[in-house]
PDB file of C-alpha atoms in Angstrom:
ATOM      1  CA  UNK Y   1       7.804  36.302 -19.146  1.00 53.00           C
ATOM      2  CA  UNK Y   2      11.361  37.632 -19.357  1.00 58.00           C
ATOM      3  CA  UNK Y   3      13.756  34.741 -19.770  1.00 64.00           C
ATOM      4  CA  UNK Y   4      17.058  36.551 -19.424  1.00 70.00           C
ATOM      5  CA  UNK Y   5      16.749  37.609 -15.802  1.00 70.00           C
ATOM      6  CA  UNK Y   6      19.931  36.962 -13.816  1.00 69.00           C
ATOM      7  CA  UNK Y   7      19.811  33.841 -11.654  1.00 68.00           C
ATOM      8  CA  UNK Y   8      22.115  33.361  -8.714  1.00 64.00           C
ATOM      9  CA  UNK Y   9      21.219  29.993  -7.313  1.00 68.00           C
ATOM     10  CA  UNK Y  10      24.427  28.036  -6.898  1.00 71.00           C
ATOM     11  CA  UNK Y  11      22.974  25.852  -4.151  1.00 69.00           C
ATOM     12  CA  UNK Y  12      26.360  24.218  -3.589  1.00 74.00           C
ATOM     13  CA  UNK Y  13      27.835  27.526  -2.428  1.00 77.00           C
ATOM     14  CA  UNK Y  14      25.261  28.011   0.339  1.00 78.00           C
ATOM     15  CA  UNK Y  15      24.815  26.601   3.791  1.00 85.00           C
ATOM     16  CA  UNK Y  16      21.239  25.360   3.765  1.00 87.00           C
ATOM     17  CA  UNK Y  17      19.033  26.585   6.628  1.00 92.00           C
ATOM     18  CA  UNK Y  18      16.751  24.052   8.375  1.00 94.00           C
ATOM     19  CA  UNK Y  19      13.759  25.292   6.363  1.00 94.00           C
ATOM     20  CA  UNK Y  20      15.621  24.327   3.173  1.00 93.00           C
ATOM     21  CA  UNK Y  21      16.376  20.871   4.593  1.00 94.00           C
ATOM     22  CA  UNK Y  22      12.696  20.468   5.489  1.00 95.00           C
ATOM     23  CA  UNK Y  23      11.751  21.483   1.928  1.00 95.00           C
ATOM     24  CA  UNK Y  24      14.203  19.231   0.074  1.00 95.00           C
ATOM     25  CA  UNK Y  25      13.290  16.305   2.366  1.00 96.00           C
ATOM     26  CA  UNK Y  26       9.620  16.875   1.509  1.00 97.00           C
ATOM     27  CA  UNK Y  27      10.537  16.590  -2.178  1.00 97.00           C
ATOM     28  CA  UNK Y  28      12.780  13.544  -1.726  1.00 97.00           C
ATOM     29  CA  UNK Y  29      10.179  11.718   0.387  1.00 98.00           C
ATOM     30  CA  UNK Y  30       7.580  12.561  -2.272  1.00 98.00           C
ATOM     31  CA  UNK Y  31       9.695  11.012  -5.032  1.00 97.00           C
ATOM     32  CA  UNK Y  32      10.338   7.962  -2.795  1.00 97.00           C
ATOM     33  CA  UNK Y  33       6.576   7.576  -2.228  1.00 98.00           C
ATOM     34  CA  UNK Y  34       5.911   7.896  -5.964  1.00 97.00           C
ATOM     35  CA  UNK Y  35       8.427   5.101  -6.577  1.00 96.00           C
ATOM     36  CA  UNK Y  36       6.821   3.028  -3.801  1.00 97.00           C
ATOM     37  CA  UNK Y  37       3.270   3.579  -5.078  1.00 97.00           C
ATOM     38  CA  UNK Y  38       3.644   0.737  -7.604  1.00 97.00           C
ATOM     39  CA  UNK Y  39       4.464  -1.665  -4.753  1.00 97.00           C
ATOM     40  CA  UNK Y  40       1.515  -0.385  -2.709  1.00 97.00           C
ATOM     41  CA  UNK Y  41      -0.963  -1.056  -5.523  1.00 97.00           C
ATOM     42  CA  UNK Y  42       0.647  -4.438  -6.141  1.00 97.00           C
ATOM     43  CA  UNK Y  43       0.291  -5.297  -2.432  1.00 97.00           C
ATOM     44  CA  UNK Y  44      -3.365  -4.238  -2.485  1.00 97.00           C
ATOM     45  CA  UNK Y  45      -3.967  -6.342  -5.597  1.00 97.00           C
ATOM     46  CA  UNK Y  46      -2.336  -9.508  -4.254  1.00 97.00           C
ATOM     47  CA  UNK Y  47      -3.872  -9.142  -0.761  1.00 97.00           C
ATOM     48  CA  UNK Y  48      -7.409  -8.962  -2.168  1.00 97.00           C
ATOM     49  CA  UNK Y  49      -6.999 -11.529  -4.960  1.00 95.00           C
ATOM     50  CA  UNK Y  50      -7.088 -14.628  -2.727  1.00 95.00           C
ATOM     51  CA  UNK Y  51      -6.483 -15.941   0.792  1.00 96.00           C
ATOM     52  CA  UNK Y  52      -3.218 -17.495  -0.484  1.00 97.00           C
ATOM     53  CA  UNK Y  53      -2.115 -14.131  -1.856  1.00 96.00           C
ATOM     54  CA  UNK Y  54      -2.918 -12.449   1.462  1.00 97.00           C
ATOM     55  CA  UNK Y  55      -0.894 -15.075   3.359  1.00 96.00           C
ATOM     56  CA  UNK Y  56       1.986 -14.910   0.861  1.00 96.00           C
ATOM     57  CA  UNK Y  57       2.143 -11.111   1.216  1.00 96.00           C
ATOM     58  CA  UNK Y  58       2.202 -11.458   5.006  1.00 94.00           C
ATOM     59  CA  UNK Y  59       5.092 -13.941   4.734  1.00 95.00           C
ATOM     60  CA  UNK Y  60       6.948 -11.721   2.279  1.00 94.00           C
ATOM     61  CA  UNK Y  61       6.605  -8.635   4.485  1.00 93.00           C
ATOM     62  CA  UNK Y  62       7.977 -10.642   7.403  1.00 91.00           C
ATOM     63  CA  UNK Y  63      11.429 -10.987   5.809  1.00 94.00           C
ATOM     64  CA  UNK Y  64      14.207  -8.633   6.912  1.00 95.00           C
ATOM     65  CA  UNK Y  65      14.769  -6.795   3.574  1.00 95.00           C
ATOM     66  CA  UNK Y  66      11.008  -6.266   3.200  1.00 95.00           C
ATOM     67  CA  UNK Y  67      10.779  -4.923   6.751  1.00 96.00           C
ATOM     68  CA  UNK Y  68      13.609  -2.477   6.044  1.00 97.00           C
ATOM     69  CA  UNK Y  69      11.848  -1.350   2.838  1.00 96.00           C
ATOM     70  CA  UNK Y  70       8.520  -1.085   4.702  1.00 95.00           C
ATOM     71  CA  UNK Y  71      10.167   1.002   7.413  1.00 97.00           C
ATOM     72  CA  UNK Y  72      11.837   3.283   4.826  1.00 97.00           C
ATOM     73  CA  UNK Y  73       8.585   3.849   2.922  1.00 97.00           C
ATOM     74  CA  UNK Y  74       6.711   4.305   6.222  1.00 97.00           C
ATOM     75  CA  UNK Y  75       9.252   6.911   7.330  1.00 98.00           C
ATOM     76  CA  UNK Y  76       8.915   8.727   3.982  1.00 98.00           C
ATOM     77  CA  UNK Y  77       5.115   8.661   4.375  1.00 98.00           C
ATOM     78  CA  UNK Y  78       5.285   9.985   7.947  1.00 98.00           C
ATOM     79  CA  UNK Y  79       7.671  12.792   7.044  1.00 98.00           C
ATOM     80  CA  UNK Y  80       5.810  13.716   3.846  1.00 98.00           C
ATOM     81  CA  UNK Y  81       2.480  13.796   5.752  1.00 98.00           C
ATOM     82  CA  UNK Y  82       3.776  15.945   8.611  1.00 98.00           C
ATOM     83  CA  UNK Y  83       5.565  18.341   6.232  1.00 97.00           C
ATOM     84  CA  UNK Y  84       2.331  18.517   4.214  1.00 97.00           C
ATOM     85  CA  UNK Y  85       0.301  19.317   7.339  1.00 97.00           C
ATOM     86  CA  UNK Y  86       2.831  22.078   8.070  1.00 97.00           C
ATOM     87  CA  UNK Y  87       2.136  23.486   4.590  1.00 96.00           C
ATOM     88  CA  UNK Y  88      -1.627  23.429   5.221  1.00 96.00           C
ATOM     89  CA  UNK Y  89      -1.167  25.181   8.575  1.00 96.00           C
ATOM     90  CA  UNK Y  90       0.985  27.834   6.887  1.00 96.00           C
ATOM     91  CA  UNK Y  91      -1.665  28.234   4.142  1.00 95.00           C
ATOM     92  CA  UNK Y  92      -3.981  29.422   6.916  1.00 95.00           C
ATOM     93  CA  UNK Y  93      -1.443  32.118   7.711  1.00 94.00           C
ATOM     94  CA  UNK Y  94      -0.043  30.446  10.833  1.00 95.00           C
ATOM     95  CA  UNK Y  95       3.743  30.472  11.234  1.00 92.00           C
ATOM     96  CA  UNK Y  96       4.539  32.253   7.981  1.00 92.00           C
ATOM     97  CA  UNK Y  97       7.306  34.318   9.591  1.00 93.00           C
ATOM     98  CA  UNK Y  98      10.994  33.315   9.478  1.00 93.00           C
ATOM     99  CA  UNK Y  99      10.829  32.210  13.130  1.00 95.00           C
ATOM    100  CA  UNK Y 100       7.584  30.325  12.462  1.00 95.00           C
ATOM    101  CA  UNK Y 101       9.132  28.564   9.485  1.00 95.00           C
ATOM    102  CA  UNK Y 102      12.167  27.500  11.520  1.00 96.00           C
ATOM    103  CA  UNK Y 103      10.036  26.308  14.443  1.00 96.00           C
ATOM    104  CA  UNK Y 104       7.676  24.444  12.091  1.00 96.00           C
ATOM    105  CA  UNK Y 105      10.601  22.700  10.368  1.00 96.00           C
ATOM    106  CA  UNK Y 106      12.099  21.688  13.713  1.00 96.00           C
ATOM    107  CA  UNK Y 107       8.766  20.328  14.968  1.00 97.00           C
ATOM    108  CA  UNK Y 108       8.145  18.353  11.764  1.00 97.00           C
ATOM    109  CA  UNK Y 109      11.657  16.849  11.714  1.00 97.00           C
ATOM    110  CA  UNK Y 110      11.609  16.016  15.457  1.00 97.00           C
ATOM    111  CA  UNK Y 111       8.122  14.462  15.325  1.00 97.00           C
ATOM    112  CA  UNK Y 112       9.073  12.440  12.207  1.00 97.00           C
ATOM    113  CA  UNK Y 113      12.193  11.027  13.883  1.00 97.00           C
ATOM    114  CA  UNK Y 114      10.191   9.987  16.963  1.00 98.00           C
ATOM    115  CA  UNK Y 115       7.323   8.382  14.992  1.00 97.00           C
ATOM    116  CA  UNK Y 116       9.782   6.720  12.606  1.00 97.00           C
ATOM    117  CA  UNK Y 117      11.643   5.129  15.565  1.00 97.00           C
ATOM    118  CA  UNK Y 118       8.313   3.986  17.039  1.00 97.00           C
ATOM    119  CA  UNK Y 119       7.397   2.448  13.661  1.00 96.00           C
ATOM    120  CA  UNK Y 120      10.740   0.617  13.612  1.00 96.00           C
ATOM    121  CA  UNK Y 121      10.167  -0.688  17.142  1.00 96.00           C
ATOM    122  CA  UNK Y 122       6.663  -1.929  16.292  1.00 92.00           C
ATOM    123  CA  UNK Y 123       7.961  -3.630  13.110  1.00 92.00           C
ATOM    124  CA  UNK Y 124      10.666  -5.555  15.040  1.00 90.00           C
TER     125      UNK Y 124
ATOM    126  CA  UNK O  27      10.341  27.450 -20.976  1.00 54.00           C
ATOM    127  CA  UNK O  28       8.024  24.587 -21.942  1.00 62.00           C
ATOM    128  CA  UNK O  29       6.711  23.926 -18.455  1.00 75.00           C
ATOM    129  CA  UNK O  30       3.131  25.233 -18.177  1.00 77.00           C
ATOM    130  CA  UNK O  31       1.829  22.973 -20.954  1.00 80.00           C
ATOM    131  CA  UNK O  32       2.576  19.825 -18.936  1.00 83.00           C
ATOM    132  CA  UNK O  33       1.076  21.038 -15.630  1.00 88.00           C
ATOM    133  CA  UNK O  34      -2.102  19.232 -14.595  1.00 90.00           C
ATOM    134  CA  UNK O  35      -4.494  22.176 -14.240  1.00 86.00           C
ATOM    135  CA  UNK O  36      -2.718  24.527 -16.697  1.00 84.00           C
ATOM    136  CA  UNK O  37      -2.887  27.060 -13.864  1.00 87.00           C
ATOM    137  CA  UNK O  38      -0.720  27.471 -10.808  1.00 89.00           C
ATOM    138  CA  UNK O  39      -3.675  28.229  -8.541  1.00 92.00           C
ATOM    139  CA  UNK O  40      -5.608  25.224  -9.819  1.00 93.00           C
ATOM    140  CA  UNK O  41      -2.620  22.911  -9.215  1.00 94.00           C
ATOM    141  CA  UNK O  42      -2.079  24.489  -5.778  1.00 95.00           C
ATOM    142  CA  UNK O  43      -5.658  23.743  -4.696  1.00 95.00           C
ATOM    143  CA  UNK O  44      -5.757  20.267  -6.273  1.00 96.00           C
ATOM    144  CA  UNK O  45      -2.482  19.376  -4.531  1.00 97.00           C
ATOM    145  CA  UNK O  46      -4.003  20.269  -1.142  1.00 97.00           C
ATOM    146  CA  UNK O  47      -7.375  18.587  -1.662  1.00 97.00           C
ATOM    147  CA  UNK O  48      -5.701  15.378  -2.904  1.00 98.00           C
ATOM    148  CA  UNK O  49      -3.259  15.561   0.038  1.00 98.00           C
ATOM    149  CA  UNK O  50      -6.101  15.619   2.585  1.00 98.00           C
ATOM    150  CA  UNK O  51      -7.836  12.668   0.856  1.00 98.00           C
ATOM    151  CA  UNK O  52      -4.580  10.655   0.833  1.00 98.00           C
ATOM    152  CA  UNK O  53      -3.812  11.523   4.465  1.00 98.00           C
ATOM    153  CA  UNK O  54      -7.269  10.349   5.572  1.00 98.00           C
ATOM    154  CA  UNK O  55      -6.941   7.183   3.471  1.00 98.00           C
ATOM    155  CA  UNK O  56      -3.470   6.257   4.775  1.00 98.00           C
ATOM    156  CA  UNK O  57      -4.560   6.891   8.397  1.00 97.00           C
ATOM    157  CA  UNK O  58      -7.503   4.509   7.848  1.00 98.00           C
ATOM    158  CA  UNK O  59      -5.307   1.834   6.188  1.00 97.00           C
ATOM    159  CA  UNK O  60      -2.615   2.235   8.857  1.00 95.00           C
ATOM    160  CA  UNK O  61      -5.214   1.846  11.614  1.00 96.00           C
ATOM    161  CA  UNK O  62      -6.818  -1.210   9.963  1.00 97.00           C
ATOM    162  CA  UNK O  63      -3.448  -2.935   9.359  1.00 94.00           C
ATOM    163  CA  UNK O  64      -2.145  -2.108  12.867  1.00 92.00           C
ATOM    164  CA  UNK O  65      -5.283  -3.642  14.411  1.00 93.00           C
ATOM    165  CA  UNK O  66      -4.178  -6.980  12.897  1.00 91.00           C
ATOM    166  CA  UNK O  67      -6.857  -7.750  10.334  1.00 94.00           C
ATOM    167  CA  UNK O  68      -7.186 -11.205   8.708  1.00 95.00           C
ATOM    168  CA  UNK O  69      -8.045 -12.029   5.078  1.00 97.00           C
ATOM    169  CA  UNK O  70     -11.787 -12.397   5.721  1.00 97.00           C
ATOM    170  CA  UNK O  71     -11.998  -8.992   7.409  1.00 97.00           C
ATOM    171  CA  UNK O  72      -9.781  -7.373   4.741  1.00 97.00           C
ATOM    172  CA  UNK O  73     -11.876  -8.841   1.919  1.00 96.00           C
ATOM    173  CA  UNK O  74     -15.122  -7.797   3.663  1.00 97.00           C
ATOM    174  CA  UNK O  75     -13.838  -4.242   4.145  1.00 97.00           C
ATOM    175  CA  UNK O  76     -13.021  -3.860   0.442  1.00 97.00           C
ATOM    176  CA  UNK O  77     -16.360  -5.427  -0.526  1.00 96.00           C
ATOM    177  CA  UNK O  78     -18.234  -2.464   0.962  1.00 97.00           C
ATOM    178  CA  UNK O  79     -19.296   0.287  -1.442  1.00 97.00           C
ATOM    179  CA  UNK O  80     -17.899   3.128   0.705  1.00 98.00           C
ATOM    180  CA  UNK O  81     -14.432   1.533   0.900  1.00 98.00           C
ATOM    181  CA  UNK O  82     -14.343   0.932  -2.859  1.00 97.00           C
ATOM    182  CA  UNK O  83     -15.396   4.522  -3.525  1.00 98.00           C
ATOM    183  CA  UNK O  84     -12.882   5.844  -0.962  1.00 98.00           C
ATOM    184  CA  UNK O  85     -10.094   3.694  -2.480  1.00 98.00           C
ATOM    185  CA  UNK O  86     -10.897   4.882  -6.011  1.00 98.00           C
ATOM    186  CA  UNK O  87     -10.897   8.473  -4.734  1.00 98.00           C
ATOM    187  CA  UNK O  88      -7.490   7.820  -3.134  1.00 98.00           C
ATOM    188  CA  UNK O  89      -6.095   6.365  -6.396  1.00 98.00           C
ATOM    189  CA  UNK O  90      -7.385   9.370  -8.370  1.00 98.00           C
ATOM    190  CA  UNK O  91      -5.929  11.687  -5.712  1.00 98.00           C
ATOM    191  CA  UNK O  92      -2.608   9.835  -5.936  1.00 98.00           C
ATOM    192  CA  UNK O  93      -2.593  10.314  -9.714  1.00 98.00           C
ATOM    193  CA  UNK O  94      -3.248  14.062  -9.433  1.00 97.00           C
ATOM    194  CA  UNK O  95      -0.909  14.540  -6.450  1.00 98.00           C
ATOM    195  CA  UNK O  96       1.972  12.631  -8.075  1.00 98.00           C
ATOM    196  CA  UNK O  97       1.470  14.445 -11.393  1.00 97.00           C
ATOM    197  CA  UNK O  98       1.643  17.872  -9.737  1.00 97.00           C
ATOM    198  CA  UNK O  99       4.451  16.865  -7.354  1.00 97.00           C
ATOM    199  CA  UNK O 100       6.656  15.262  -9.991  1.00 97.00           C
ATOM    200  CA  UNK O 101       5.953  18.191 -12.322  1.00 95.00           C
ATOM    201  CA  UNK O 102       7.191  20.595  -9.621  1.00 94.00           C
ATOM    202  CA  UNK O 103      10.369  18.601  -9.069  1.00 95.00           C
ATOM    203  CA  UNK O 104      11.142  17.972 -12.757  1.00 95.00           C
ATOM    204  CA  UNK O 105      10.516  21.563 -13.872  1.00 92.00           C
ATOM    205  CA  UNK O 106      12.976  22.702 -11.183  1.00 90.00           C
ATOM    206  CA  UNK O 107      15.861  20.348 -11.881  1.00 89.00           C
ATOM    207  CA  UNK O 108      15.597  19.055 -15.460  1.00 90.00           C
ATOM    208  CA  UNK O 109      15.614  22.471 -17.089  1.00 87.00           C
ATOM    209  CA  UNK O 110      17.127  24.218 -20.072  1.00 86.00           C
ATOM    210  CA  UNK O 111      19.009  26.514 -17.688  1.00 81.00           C
ATOM    211  CA  UNK O 112      20.691  23.636 -15.864  1.00 84.00           C
ATOM    212  CA  UNK O 113      21.119  21.123 -18.676  1.00 87.00           C
ATOM    213  CA  UNK O 114      20.542  22.861 -21.998  1.00 87.00           C
ATOM    214  CA  UNK O 115      18.069  21.490 -24.564  1.00 90.00           C
ATOM    215  CA  UNK O 116      18.750  17.996 -23.219  1.00 91.00           C
ATOM    216  CA  UNK O 117      16.919  19.055 -20.031  1.00 90.00           C
ATOM    217  CA  UNK O 118      13.709  19.796 -21.943  1.00 91.00           C
ATOM    218  CA  UNK O 119      13.834  16.522 -23.856  1.00 93.00           C
ATOM    219  CA  UNK O 120      14.565  14.484 -20.726  1.00 94.00           C
ATOM    220  CA  UNK O 121      11.853  16.259 -18.724  1.00 94.00           C
ATOM    221  CA  UNK O 122       9.094  15.902 -21.328  1.00 93.00           C
ATOM    222  CA  UNK O 123      10.049  12.246 -21.843  1.00 95.00           C
ATOM    223  CA  UNK O 124       9.903  11.534 -18.106  1.00 95.00           C
ATOM    224  CA  UNK O 125       6.612  13.390 -17.739  1.00 95.00           C
ATOM    225  CA  UNK O 126       5.077  11.303 -20.500  1.00 96.00           C
ATOM    226  CA  UNK O 127       6.261   8.110 -18.746  1.00 97.00           C
ATOM    227  CA  UNK O 128       4.872   9.341 -15.407  1.00 97.00           C
ATOM    228  CA  UNK O 129       1.461  10.255 -16.832  1.00 96.00           C
ATOM    229  CA  UNK O 130       1.268   6.882 -18.603  1.00 97.00           C
ATOM    230  CA  UNK O 131       2.107   5.094 -15.317  1.00 97.00           C
ATOM    231  CA  UNK O 132      -0.519   7.121 -13.409  1.00 97.00           C
ATOM    232  CA  UNK O 133      -3.093   6.283 -16.110  1.00 98.00           C
ATOM    233  CA  UNK O 134      -2.228   2.604 -15.603  1.00 98.00           C
ATOM    234  CA  UNK O 135      -2.668   3.052 -11.819  1.00 98.00           C
ATOM    235  CA  UNK O 136      -6.235   4.279 -12.289  1.00 98.00           C
ATOM    236  CA  UNK O 137      -7.152   1.333 -14.538  1.00 98.00           C
ATOM    237  CA  UNK O 138      -5.346  -1.092 -12.200  1.00 97.00           C
ATOM    238  CA  UNK O 139      -7.186   0.373  -9.203  1.00 97.00           C
ATOM    239  CA  UNK O 140     -10.581  -0.062 -10.889  1.00 97.00           C
ATOM    240  CA  UNK O 141      -9.619  -3.621 -11.863  1.00 97.00           C
ATOM    241  CA  UNK O 142      -8.582  -4.453  -8.257  1.00 97.00           C
ATOM    242  CA  UNK O 143     -11.784  -3.003  -6.802  1.00 97.00           C
ATOM    243  CA  UNK O 144     -14.386  -4.165  -9.309  1.00 95.00           C
ATOM    244  CA  UNK O 145     -12.535  -6.810 -11.332  1.00 89.00           C
ATOM    245  CA  UNK O 146     -13.480  -9.902  -9.350  1.00 62.00           C
TER     246      UNK O 146
END
């Protein structure tokens, strides 16, 4: 592979279109979920270890900071899932045009905001 | 460009397919967990669910899928931002170091998952 090809990708100099926002958010939510995965496995471990552990986890997740964290991770999971489904749909050749990409990004972002708000309401 | 050697499948098409298969497994698993938790399960029900063979197998599949999915996903992100072009040689060193840490953590996840499911 040629390594000396010119690259003009000064992201800072561009106004990002909605498709780019959808893409970078997919990446950010993925990194957030990777960071949260340790906590998920820990929660599974403690919840199955004993009845006391299960109760303690329930108590812990009832506190305000834990609820905020739970909501943030839940929102990342919702967005990452919907953006992933959009990818799968596009893999089948649906919405691969510029207009399709823009519409898909709008749908994914709008649906994520709505479900994320609903998750927040059900948590509080 | 020392990027291909640290990819999971050593092939873009292989990683592409693995990323999608693992995504579908994880989506199904999180929908199931979300549904179970939202229905307000108690410890006895939770314990009984994870005592079944199918749930243990499904959970192990989800942990393995998480390991593959996170490997490929983090590889994609790191090989885009921590690069020689953006950071010089430091980028390569930082990226390889982080990738080693990530693969070690994912290896621990798999062992931890097995220990949670079959350890008691």
